[in-house]
Amino acid sequence: LINQSGRKATPRKAMATGRLGRFLVELKDAADTDPLTKAAMRLLLLTWARTSEVIGAEWAEFDLDAAVWRIPAERMKARELHTVYLSRQAVAVLRDLALVSHGRYLFPNRRRPGEAHMNRTTLTQWRNRFGFQEADIHGFRAVASTWANESGRHRPDVIEVALAHKEQDRIRAAYNRAEFVAELRTLWQEWADFLDEKKAIEQGANVVVMDPRKAG
């Protein structure tokens, strides 16, 4: 596969858009799932970040008041600083998480909470347990990219920056990252709203409406 920037991309199993609502409802309603696992999955979905970037996230990287997450170059695949402009929903997830996660890592390892972060297989294990094996966790990036490209509202260059794909032209890359802030904020916020819409539709489909004539 070739993406918008001409890079060769490894094919990933991506979830059908129609399954997103069911996935989000299952995640929300999973009573015996660790809240940290839920938060990690939500953050991954909302930010288009890679699994390693999410599970290794440190509180020092975030400015919740400014709604910004700056992932240092050493933690990025392209070895370049990546800035995520957090949606309202992502900030809400993080503020709730801050009430229960107080160490270096947002998602500490259960056995070594002060020394290591969550295991990278945790999210995949949850996916398998709840019956969503048709999709890779990494494949959510492809779902988001497809949605953004097909919407017609977002420039391909902006989408590539959101995905943290490396721009080969360094001058152009610097210009893009400087100029795209407003567009990136809009992109991530629209995506978060889209996910909320999918979840609401799925929840509505599960509600049995009682005929008031039969009540009482």
PDB file of N, CA, C and O in Angstrom, residues 153-155 158 179-188:
ATOM      1  N   ARG A 153     -13.215  16.970   4.071  1.00  0.00           N
ATOM      2  CA  ARG A 153     -13.081  18.211   4.840  1.00  0.00           C
ATOM      3  C   ARG A 153     -11.657  18.498   5.292  1.00  0.00           C
ATOM      4  O   ARG A 153     -11.389  19.567   5.835  1.00  0.00           O
ATOM      5  N   HIS A 154     -10.756  17.532   5.078  1.00  0.00           N
ATOM      6  CA  HIS A 154      -9.410  17.676   5.629  1.00  0.00           C
ATOM      7  C   HIS A 154      -8.356  17.413   4.553  1.00  0.00           C
ATOM      8  O   HIS A 154      -8.448  16.439   3.813  1.00  0.00           O
ATOM      9  N   ARG A 155      -7.372  18.271   4.501  1.00  0.00           N
ATOM     10  CA  ARG A 155      -6.316  18.154   3.497  1.00  0.00           C
ATOM     11  C   ARG A 155      -5.448  16.932   3.786  1.00  0.00           C
ATOM     12  O   ARG A 155      -5.115  16.661   4.944  1.00  0.00           O
ATOM     13  N   VAL A 158      -2.503  17.483   6.104  1.00  0.00           N
ATOM     14  CA  VAL A 158      -2.858  17.608   7.514  1.00  0.00           C
ATOM     15  C   VAL A 158      -3.060  16.231   8.126  1.00  0.00           C
ATOM     16  O   VAL A 158      -2.616  15.950   9.243  1.00  0.00           O
ATOM     17  N   GLU A 179       2.016  25.486  10.445  1.00  0.00           N
ATOM     18  CA  GLU A 179       0.818  26.102   9.891  1.00  0.00           C
ATOM     19  C   GLU A 179      -0.466  25.322  10.128  1.00  0.00           C
ATOM     20  O   GLU A 179      -1.557  25.864   9.948  1.00  0.00           O
ATOM     21  N   PHE A 180      -0.364  24.070  10.527  1.00  0.00           N
ATOM     22  CA  PHE A 180      -1.538  23.218  10.544  1.00  0.00           C
ATOM     23  C   PHE A 180      -2.242  23.137  11.896  1.00  0.00           C
ATOM     24  O   PHE A 180      -3.149  22.326  12.063  1.00  0.00           O
ATOM     25  N   VAL A 181      -1.846  23.935  12.860  1.00  0.00           N
ATOM     26  CA  VAL A 181      -2.372  23.777  14.220  1.00  0.00           C
ATOM     27  C   VAL A 181      -3.898  23.828  14.250  1.00  0.00           C
ATOM     28  O   VAL A 181      -4.554  22.937  14.797  1.00  0.00           O
ATOM     29  N   ALA A 182      -4.480  24.857  13.676  1.00  0.00           N
ATOM     30  CA  ALA A 182      -5.939  25.006  13.711  1.00  0.00           C
ATOM     31  C   ALA A 182      -6.628  23.846  12.998  1.00  0.00           C
ATOM     32  O   ALA A 182      -7.645  23.314  13.477  1.00  0.00           O
ATOM     33  N   GLU A 183      -6.066  23.447  11.863  1.00  0.00           N
ATOM     34  CA  GLU A 183      -6.663  22.346  11.111  1.00  0.00           C
ATOM     35  C   GLU A 183      -6.545  21.028  11.852  1.00  0.00           C
ATOM     36  O   GLU A 183      -7.461  20.196  11.818  1.00  0.00           O
ATOM     37  N   LEU A 184      -5.432  20.827  12.531  1.00  0.00           N
ATOM     38  CA  LEU A 184      -5.256  19.604  13.304  1.00  0.00           C
ATOM     39  C   LEU A 184      -6.227  19.557  14.478  1.00  0.00           C
ATOM     40  O   LEU A 184      -6.804  18.499  14.775  1.00  0.00           O
ATOM     41  N   ARG A 185      -6.401  20.674  15.130  1.00  0.00           N
ATOM     42  CA  ARG A 185      -7.363  20.720  16.240  1.00  0.00           C
ATOM     43  C   ARG A 185      -8.767  20.358  15.737  1.00  0.00           C
ATOM     44  O   ARG A 185      -9.498  19.582  16.375  1.00  0.00           O
ATOM     45  N   THR A 186      -9.139  20.922  14.600  1.00  0.00           N
ATOM     46  CA  THR A 186     -10.445  20.637  14.024  1.00  0.00           C
ATOM     47  C   THR A 186     -10.568  19.167  13.644  1.00  0.00           C
ATOM     48  O   THR A 186     -11.598  18.521  13.897  1.00  0.00           O
ATOM     49  N   LEU A 187      -9.512  18.624  13.055  1.00  0.00           N
ATOM     50  CA  LEU A 187      -9.505  17.224  12.630  1.00  0.00           C
ATOM     51  C   LEU A 187      -9.731  16.293  13.806  1.00  0.00           C
ATOM     52  O   LEU A 187     -10.631  15.425  13.779  1.00  0.00           O
ATOM     53  N   TRP A 188      -8.945  16.432  14.868  1.00  0.00           N
ATOM     54  CA  TRP A 188      -9.070  15.532  16.018  1.00  0.00           C
ATOM     55  C   TRP A 188     -10.395  15.732  16.746  1.00  0.00           C
ATOM     56  O   TRP A 188     -10.968  14.770  17.256  1.00  0.00           O
TER      57      TRP A 188
END
